[in-house]
């Protein structure tokens, strides 16, 4: 991009942000837990649904209660974005990073089980459409406000070097992660063990994901995130779901989960963001994992995402970001839970499998073959991996390295226990 054009883009982003902030100052706050929504709130919810749910070419009912709308690719939410009005959809990436491991040849005897999405059992989306999980009125009414629906609360990012206990406890978010920093990164990959952790309170969640981070941990932090999550507030159940997230201002005004705002451009007709994945792993039993790759296309500058070996889902256009328009400065892999128990006790919401890393394969949850993408578009082993957890007695992380699994780690825990109260 020419320098002048680049500056123009930045200015436009600044203007768009100002507008977003303005709209936030006009928020209408919705019901707290337990109160019935007023007719005003129902009307707000209805209007919001009309905006975000797009007309379907075909509709598929999933047995988990989801409705999947097959929406024409050019009618997807991304194109509500003013900057995308004249955007020509890129149907494939210009570059795909070269890997260290050929996943189809990695023969880890225990983990070769394919993971799919539940809704696929009841139909397929036609060509030129993308599957979108329909947002229902109850989904929106569970949120603290219509405008906050689909957004993370502020300050949920793990800050490995923040030793300040006040910051750690203030947020109520707890992490057990591995990370690298101090270089420029153009993507990251991992194979993530899939579980269905127990959530104690509906307003808590548990997830396992990759973070692609740009900038410092200030108000303008850029983040692209992908993995699986259990989030009763967002989805209305305890199912394990594939998700993505992005923000260019530290979770304030920009970004959202999945396709719940305009930004991500999906090209894939087979995988739905926010839809349940199955099966999930069982303790001392079958293990399942998913691989996720996020990388920056060095030609167009967009950030692409791939699920498994076969599904390129789509991309986040470069203009959504400031720092990430260039490169990432930090990569994190691992788990996060929200600890929101009102009485000061620690939550018993589980991270990963709900078991500590010491228990190892088949019991503790893992990330394996973690890699980063370098400036030459190569996937390579990360150098100088650090680990971070706020309270290792609640959730912990342990790294390792071997032939089949490359760099890997086990992580997670039960939350509340005699050493974590
Ligand atoms: C989710 O799990 C919790 C316990 O972990 C349970 O109390 C709740 O009813 C479940 N919610 C749904 C929608 O199944």
CSV table of C-alpha atoms in Angstrom, one decimal, residues 108-408:
chain,number,residue,atom,x,y,z
A,108,UNK,CA,0.5,-39.9,16.8
A,109,UNK,CA,-1.2,-43.2,17.5
A,110,UNK,CA,-3.6,-41.7,20.1
A,111,UNK,CA,-4.8,-38.7,18.3
A,112,UNK,CA,-6.1,-39.2,14.8
A,113,UNK,CA,-9.8,-38.7,15.4
A,114,UNK,CA,-11.6,-36.3,13.1
A,115,UNK,CA,-13.6,-33.5,14.7
A,116,UNK,CA,-16.6,-32.1,12.8
A,117,UNK,CA,-19.5,-29.7,13.5
A,118,UNK,CA,-22.8,-31.1,14.7
A,119,UNK,CA,-25.0,-29.2,12.3
A,120,UNK,CA,-23.3,-30.9,9.3
A,121,UNK,CA,-25.2,-34.1,10.0
A,122,UNK,CA,-28.4,-32.3,9.0
A,123,UNK,CA,-27.4,-30.7,5.7
A,124,UNK,CA,-24.9,-28.7,3.7
A,125,UNK,CA,-24.8,-25.2,2.5
A,126,UNK,CA,-24.9,-24.6,-1.3
A,127,UNK,CA,-22.0,-23.2,-3.3
A,128,UNK,CA,-21.6,-19.4,-3.0
A,129,UNK,CA,-23.2,-19.4,0.5
A,130,UNK,CA,-21.6,-19.4,3.9
A,131,UNK,CA,-23.1,-21.1,7.0
A,132,UNK,CA,-23.9,-18.6,9.8
A,133,UNK,CA,-25.2,-19.5,13.2
A,134,UNK,CA,-28.4,-17.5,13.6
A,135,UNK,CA,-28.6,-15.2,16.6
A,136,UNK,CA,-31.8,-15.5,18.5
A,137,UNK,CA,-33.7,-13.1,20.7
A,138,UNK,CA,-32.7,-14.9,23.9
A,139,UNK,CA,-29.0,-14.7,22.9
A,140,UNK,CA,-29.2,-11.0,22.7
A,141,UNK,CA,-31.3,-10.6,25.8
A,142,UNK,CA,-28.7,-12.5,27.9
A,143,UNK,CA,-26.1,-9.8,27.2
A,144,UNK,CA,-25.6,-6.9,29.5
A,145,UNK,CA,-26.7,-4.6,26.6
A,146,UNK,CA,-27.7,-5.1,23.0
A,147,UNK,CA,-24.6,-3.3,21.9
A,148,UNK,CA,-22.3,-5.4,24.0
A,149,UNK,CA,-23.7,-8.7,22.6
A,150,UNK,CA,-20.9,-10.7,21.0
A,151,UNK,CA,-18.1,-8.6,22.6
A,152,UNK,CA,-15.7,-9.5,25.3
A,153,UNK,CA,-15.5,-7.5,28.4
A,154,UNK,CA,-12.5,-5.2,28.6
A,155,UNK,CA,-9.0,-6.2,29.7
A,156,UNK,CA,-9.3,-9.9,29.2
A,157,UNK,CA,-5.8,-10.3,27.7
A,158,UNK,CA,-3.2,-12.3,29.6
A,159,UNK,CA,-0.3,-10.0,30.4
A,160,UNK,CA,2.6,-12.3,31.2
A,161,UNK,CA,4.9,-9.6,32.6
A,162,UNK,CA,2.3,-7.8,34.6
A,163,UNK,CA,3.2,-8.9,38.1
A,164,UNK,CA,0.8,-6.4,39.6
A,165,UNK,CA,-1.6,-8.5,41.7
A,166,UNK,CA,-4.2,-5.8,41.6
A,167,UNK,CA,-4.5,-5.9,37.8
A,168,UNK,CA,-4.5,-9.7,37.9
A,169,UNK,CA,-7.4,-9.9,40.3
A,170,UNK,CA,-9.3,-6.9,39.1
A,171,UNK,CA,-10.2,-8.4,35.8
A,172,UNK,CA,-11.4,-11.8,37.1
A,173,UNK,CA,-10.0,-13.5,34.1
A,174,UNK,CA,-7.5,-16.3,34.7
A,175,UNK,CA,-5.1,-17.8,32.2
A,176,UNK,CA,-2.6,-20.6,31.8
A,177,UNK,CA,-0.6,-19.9,28.6
A,178,UNK,CA,2.6,-20.3,26.7
A,179,UNK,CA,3.9,-17.3,24.7
A,180,UNK,CA,6.6,-15.9,22.6
A,181,UNK,CA,7.6,-12.2,22.1
A,182,UNK,CA,10.5,-10.0,21.0
A,183,UNK,CA,10.3,-10.8,17.3
A,184,UNK,CA,7.9,-10.0,14.4
A,185,UNK,CA,5.4,-12.8,13.7
A,186,UNK,CA,3.2,-13.3,10.7
A,187,UNK,CA,1.0,-16.0,12.1
A,188,UNK,CA,0.8,-19.0,14.4
A,189,UNK,CA,-0.5,-22.6,14.4
A,190,UNK,CA,-1.3,-25.2,17.0
A,191,UNK,CA,-3.3,-28.4,17.4
A,192,UNK,CA,-5.6,-28.0,20.3
A,193,UNK,CA,-7.1,-30.8,22.4
A,194,UNK,CA,-10.9,-30.4,22.6
A,195,UNK,CA,-12.8,-30.8,25.9
A,196,UNK,CA,-16.1,-29.6,27.4
A,197,UNK,CA,-15.1,-27.9,30.7
A,198,UNK,CA,-17.8,-27.4,33.3
A,199,UNK,CA,-18.9,-23.8,33.9
A,200,UNK,CA,-20.0,-22.9,37.4
A,201,UNK,CA,-22.0,-19.7,36.6
A,202,UNK,CA,-23.7,-18.8,33.3
A,203,UNK,CA,-21.8,-15.5,33.1
A,204,UNK,CA,-18.4,-17.3,33.2
A,205,UNK,CA,-16.7,-19.0,30.3
A,206,UNK,CA,-13.8,-21.3,29.6
A,207,UNK,CA,-11.8,-21.3,26.4
A,208,UNK,CA,-8.6,-22.6,24.7
A,209,UNK,CA,-7.2,-20.5,21.9
A,210,UNK,CA,-4.4,-18.8,20.1
A,211,UNK,CA,-3.8,-15.0,20.5
A,212,UNK,CA,-2.1,-13.1,17.7
A,213,UNK,CA,-1.2,-9.7,19.3
A,214,UNK,CA,0.1,-6.4,18.0
A,215,UNK,CA,1.1,-3.3,19.9
A,216,UNK,CA,1.6,-3.0,23.7
A,217,UNK,CA,-1.0,-3.8,26.2
A,218,UNK,CA,-2.5,-0.4,26.0
A,219,UNK,CA,-5.8,1.0,24.8
A,220,UNK,CA,-5.0,0.3,21.2
A,221,UNK,CA,-4.0,-3.4,21.5
A,222,UNK,CA,-4.7,-5.4,18.4
A,223,UNK,CA,-5.7,-9.0,18.8
A,224,UNK,CA,-6.8,-11.9,16.5
A,225,UNK,CA,-8.0,-14.9,18.4
A,226,UNK,CA,-9.3,-18.4,17.5
A,227,UNK,CA,-10.0,-21.6,19.3
A,228,UNK,CA,-12.8,-23.3,21.1
A,229,UNK,CA,-15.0,-22.1,24.0
A,230,UNK,CA,-17.8,-23.0,26.3
A,231,UNK,CA,-19.8,-19.8,27.0
A,232,UNK,CA,-23.4,-20.1,28.3
A,233,UNK,CA,-24.0,-16.4,28.1
A,234,UNK,CA,-23.0,-16.2,24.5
A,235,UNK,CA,-24.6,-19.4,23.2
A,236,UNK,CA,-27.2,-20.4,25.8
A,237,UNK,CA,-25.7,-23.8,26.4
A,238,UNK,CA,-22.6,-25.7,27.6
A,239,UNK,CA,-21.5,-26.9,24.2
A,240,UNK,CA,-17.9,-26.6,23.0
A,241,UNK,CA,-17.9,-24.3,20.0
A,242,UNK,CA,-15.4,-23.1,17.4
A,243,UNK,CA,-14.9,-19.4,17.8
A,244,UNK,CA,-12.9,-16.4,16.6
A,245,UNK,CA,-12.4,-12.9,18.0
A,246,UNK,CA,-10.8,-9.7,16.9
A,247,UNK,CA,-10.3,-6.2,18.3
A,248,UNK,CA,-8.1,-3.3,17.3
A,249,UNK,CA,-8.6,-1.2,20.5
A,250,UNK,CA,-8.2,-3.6,23.4
A,251,UNK,CA,-11.8,-4.9,23.4
A,252,UNK,CA,-13.4,-1.4,23.7
A,253,UNK,CA,-15.4,-0.4,20.6
A,254,UNK,CA,-14.1,-2.6,17.7
A,255,UNK,CA,-14.4,-6.3,17.1
A,256,UNK,CA,-16.5,-9.2,18.2
A,257,UNK,CA,-16.8,-12.9,18.3
A,258,UNK,CA,-17.4,-14.9,15.1
A,259,UNK,CA,-19.5,-13.0,12.5
A,260,UNK,CA,-21.4,-11.0,15.1
A,261,UNK,CA,-20.2,-7.7,13.7
A,262,UNK,CA,-18.8,-6.7,10.4
A,263,UNK,CA,-15.1,-7.5,9.9
A,264,UNK,CA,-14.2,-11.1,9.1
A,265,UNK,CA,-14.9,-12.2,5.5
A,266,UNK,CA,-15.8,-15.8,5.3
A,267,UNK,CA,-15.3,-17.8,2.1
A,268,UNK,CA,-15.9,-21.3,3.4
A,269,UNK,CA,-19.3,-23.1,3.0
A,270,UNK,CA,-18.7,-26.0,5.3
A,271,UNK,CA,-17.7,-24.6,8.7
A,272,UNK,CA,-19.8,-22.2,10.8
A,273,UNK,CA,-18.1,-20.0,13.4
A,274,UNK,CA,-19.7,-20.3,16.8
A,275,UNK,CA,-21.2,-23.8,15.9
A,276,UNK,CA,-20.6,-26.8,18.2
A,277,UNK,CA,-17.8,-29.1,17.5
A,278,UNK,CA,-17.9,-32.8,18.3
A,279,UNK,CA,-16.9,-35.2,19.6
A,280,UNK,CA,-15.0,-33.9,22.6
A,281,UNK,CA,-12.3,-35.7,24.6
A,282,UNK,CA,-13.1,-37.9,27.6
A,283,UNK,CA,-11.0,-38.5,30.7
A,284,UNK,CA,-8.8,-41.7,30.2
A,285,UNK,CA,-10.6,-42.2,26.9
A,286,UNK,CA,-10.6,-41.0,23.3
A,287,UNK,CA,-8.8,-37.7,22.7
A,288,UNK,CA,-9.8,-35.3,20.0
A,289,UNK,CA,-8.1,-32.2,18.7
A,290,UNK,CA,-8.4,-29.4,16.1
A,291,UNK,CA,-5.7,-27.6,14.4
A,292,UNK,CA,-5.9,-23.9,13.8
A,293,UNK,CA,-3.6,-21.7,11.6
A,294,UNK,CA,-3.8,-18.0,11.4
A,295,UNK,CA,-1.4,-16.2,9.0
A,296,UNK,CA,-0.8,-12.9,7.2
A,297,UNK,CA,-0.9,-13.1,3.5
A,298,UNK,CA,2.3,-11.3,2.4
A,299,UNK,CA,0.7,-10.1,-0.8
A,300,UNK,CA,-2.7,-8.5,0.3
A,301,UNK,CA,-1.8,-8.2,3.9
A,302,UNK,CA,-5.0,-9.9,5.1
A,303,UNK,CA,-5.0,-12.3,8.1
A,304,UNK,CA,-6.3,-15.7,7.1
A,305,UNK,CA,-7.6,-18.5,9.2
A,306,UNK,CA,-7.6,-22.2,8.5
A,307,UNK,CA,-9.4,-24.9,10.5
A,308,UNK,CA,-8.0,-28.4,10.3
A,309,UNK,CA,-6.0,-29.3,7.2
A,310,UNK,CA,-8.8,-28.7,4.7
A,311,UNK,CA,-10.8,-25.7,5.6
A,312,UNK,CA,-9.7,-22.1,4.8
A,313,UNK,CA,-12.4,-20.2,6.6
A,314,UNK,CA,-11.7,-16.6,5.4
A,315,UNK,CA,-9.8,-13.5,6.4
A,316,UNK,CA,-9.7,-10.4,8.5
A,317,UNK,CA,-8.9,-7.5,6.1
A,318,UNK,CA,-5.7,-5.6,7.0
A,319,UNK,CA,-7.5,-2.3,7.4
A,320,UNK,CA,-9.3,-3.5,10.5
A,321,UNK,CA,-6.0,-3.2,12.4
A,322,UNK,CA,-3.3,-0.7,13.2
A,323,UNK,CA,-0.3,-2.7,14.5
A,324,UNK,CA,-1.4,-5.9,12.9
A,325,UNK,CA,-1.5,-4.2,9.6
A,326,UNK,CA,2.2,-4.7,9.8
A,327,UNK,CA,2.9,-7.8,11.9
A,328,UNK,CA,2.3,-9.3,15.3
A,329,UNK,CA,4.7,-8.7,18.2
A,330,UNK,CA,3.5,-11.5,20.5
A,331,UNK,CA,1.8,-14.9,20.2
A,332,UNK,CA,0.0,-16.7,23.0
A,333,UNK,CA,-1.5,-20.1,23.2
A,334,UNK,CA,-3.5,-21.5,26.1
A,335,UNK,CA,-6.6,-21.3,28.3
A,336,UNK,CA,-8.7,-18.5,29.9
A,337,UNK,CA,-11.6,-18.7,32.3
A,338,UNK,CA,-13.7,-16.0,34.0
A,339,UNK,CA,-13.8,-16.1,37.8
A,340,UNK,CA,-16.8,-14.2,38.8
A,341,UNK,CA,-18.0,-15.8,42.0
A,342,UNK,CA,-19.8,-13.0,44.0
A,343,UNK,CA,-18.8,-14.3,47.4
A,344,UNK,CA,-15.0,-14.1,46.9
A,345,UNK,CA,-14.6,-17.8,46.6
A,346,UNK,CA,-12.7,-19.0,43.6
A,347,UNK,CA,-14.8,-20.4,40.8
A,348,UNK,CA,-15.0,-24.1,40.1
A,349,UNK,CA,-15.2,-23.4,36.4
A,350,UNK,CA,-12.7,-25.8,34.7
A,351,UNK,CA,-10.0,-24.9,32.3
A,352,UNK,CA,-9.0,-27.4,29.6
A,353,UNK,CA,-10.0,-30.9,30.9
A,354,UNK,CA,-10.4,-29.6,34.5
A,355,UNK,CA,-7.2,-31.5,35.4
A,356,UNK,CA,-3.7,-30.3,36.1
A,357,UNK,CA,-0.9,-30.6,33.5
A,358,UNK,CA,1.0,-33.2,35.7
A,359,UNK,CA,-1.6,-35.8,34.8
A,360,UNK,CA,-0.5,-35.9,31.1
A,361,UNK,CA,-2.0,-37.4,28.0
A,362,UNK,CA,-5.6,-38.6,28.1
A,363,UNK,CA,-6.3,-36.6,31.3
A,364,UNK,CA,-4.9,-33.1,31.0
A,365,UNK,CA,-5.6,-30.9,28.0
A,366,UNK,CA,-2.8,-30.0,25.6
A,367,UNK,CA,-1.6,-27.8,22.7
A,368,UNK,CA,0.8,-29.7,20.4
A,369,UNK,CA,3.0,-28.7,17.4
A,370,UNK,CA,2.9,-25.0,18.3
A,371,UNK,CA,4.5,-23.0,15.6
A,372,UNK,CA,4.9,-19.4,14.4
A,373,UNK,CA,5.0,-18.0,10.9
A,374,UNK,CA,8.2,-15.9,10.1
A,375,UNK,CA,8.7,-13.1,7.6
A,376,UNK,CA,9.6,-15.6,4.9
A,377,UNK,CA,6.2,-17.3,5.2
A,378,UNK,CA,7.6,-20.4,6.9
A,379,UNK,CA,6.1,-22.2,9.9
A,380,UNK,CA,8.8,-22.8,12.4
A,381,UNK,CA,9.3,-23.8,16.0
A,382,UNK,CA,8.9,-20.8,18.4
A,383,UNK,CA,12.0,-19.7,20.2
A,384,UNK,CA,12.2,-18.8,23.8
A,385,UNK,CA,8.7,-19.9,24.9
A,386,UNK,CA,7.6,-18.4,28.2
A,387,UNK,CA,4.7,-19.5,30.4
A,388,UNK,CA,2.3,-17.5,32.5
A,389,UNK,CA,-0.5,-18.2,35.0
A,390,UNK,CA,-2.0,-16.0,37.7
A,391,UNK,CA,-2.5,-18.7,40.2
A,392,UNK,CA,-0.9,-22.0,39.4
A,393,UNK,CA,-2.8,-23.7,42.2
A,394,UNK,CA,-6.0,-23.1,40.3
A,395,UNK,CA,-4.8,-23.5,36.7
A,396,UNK,CA,-1.3,-24.4,35.6
A,397,UNK,CA,0.8,-24.9,32.4
A,398,UNK,CA,3.8,-27.1,31.6
A,399,UNK,CA,5.8,-27.1,28.4
A,400,UNK,CA,7.7,-29.9,26.7
A,401,UNK,CA,9.3,-30.8,23.4
A,402,UNK,CA,9.6,-34.1,21.4
A,403,UNK,CA,9.7,-35.5,17.9
A,404,UNK,CA,6.0,-36.1,17.1
A,405,UNK,CA,4.5,-33.2,19.1
A,406,UNK,CA,7.3,-30.6,18.5
A,407,UNK,CA,6.8,-27.9,21.1
A,408,UNK,CA,3.8,-28.7,23.2
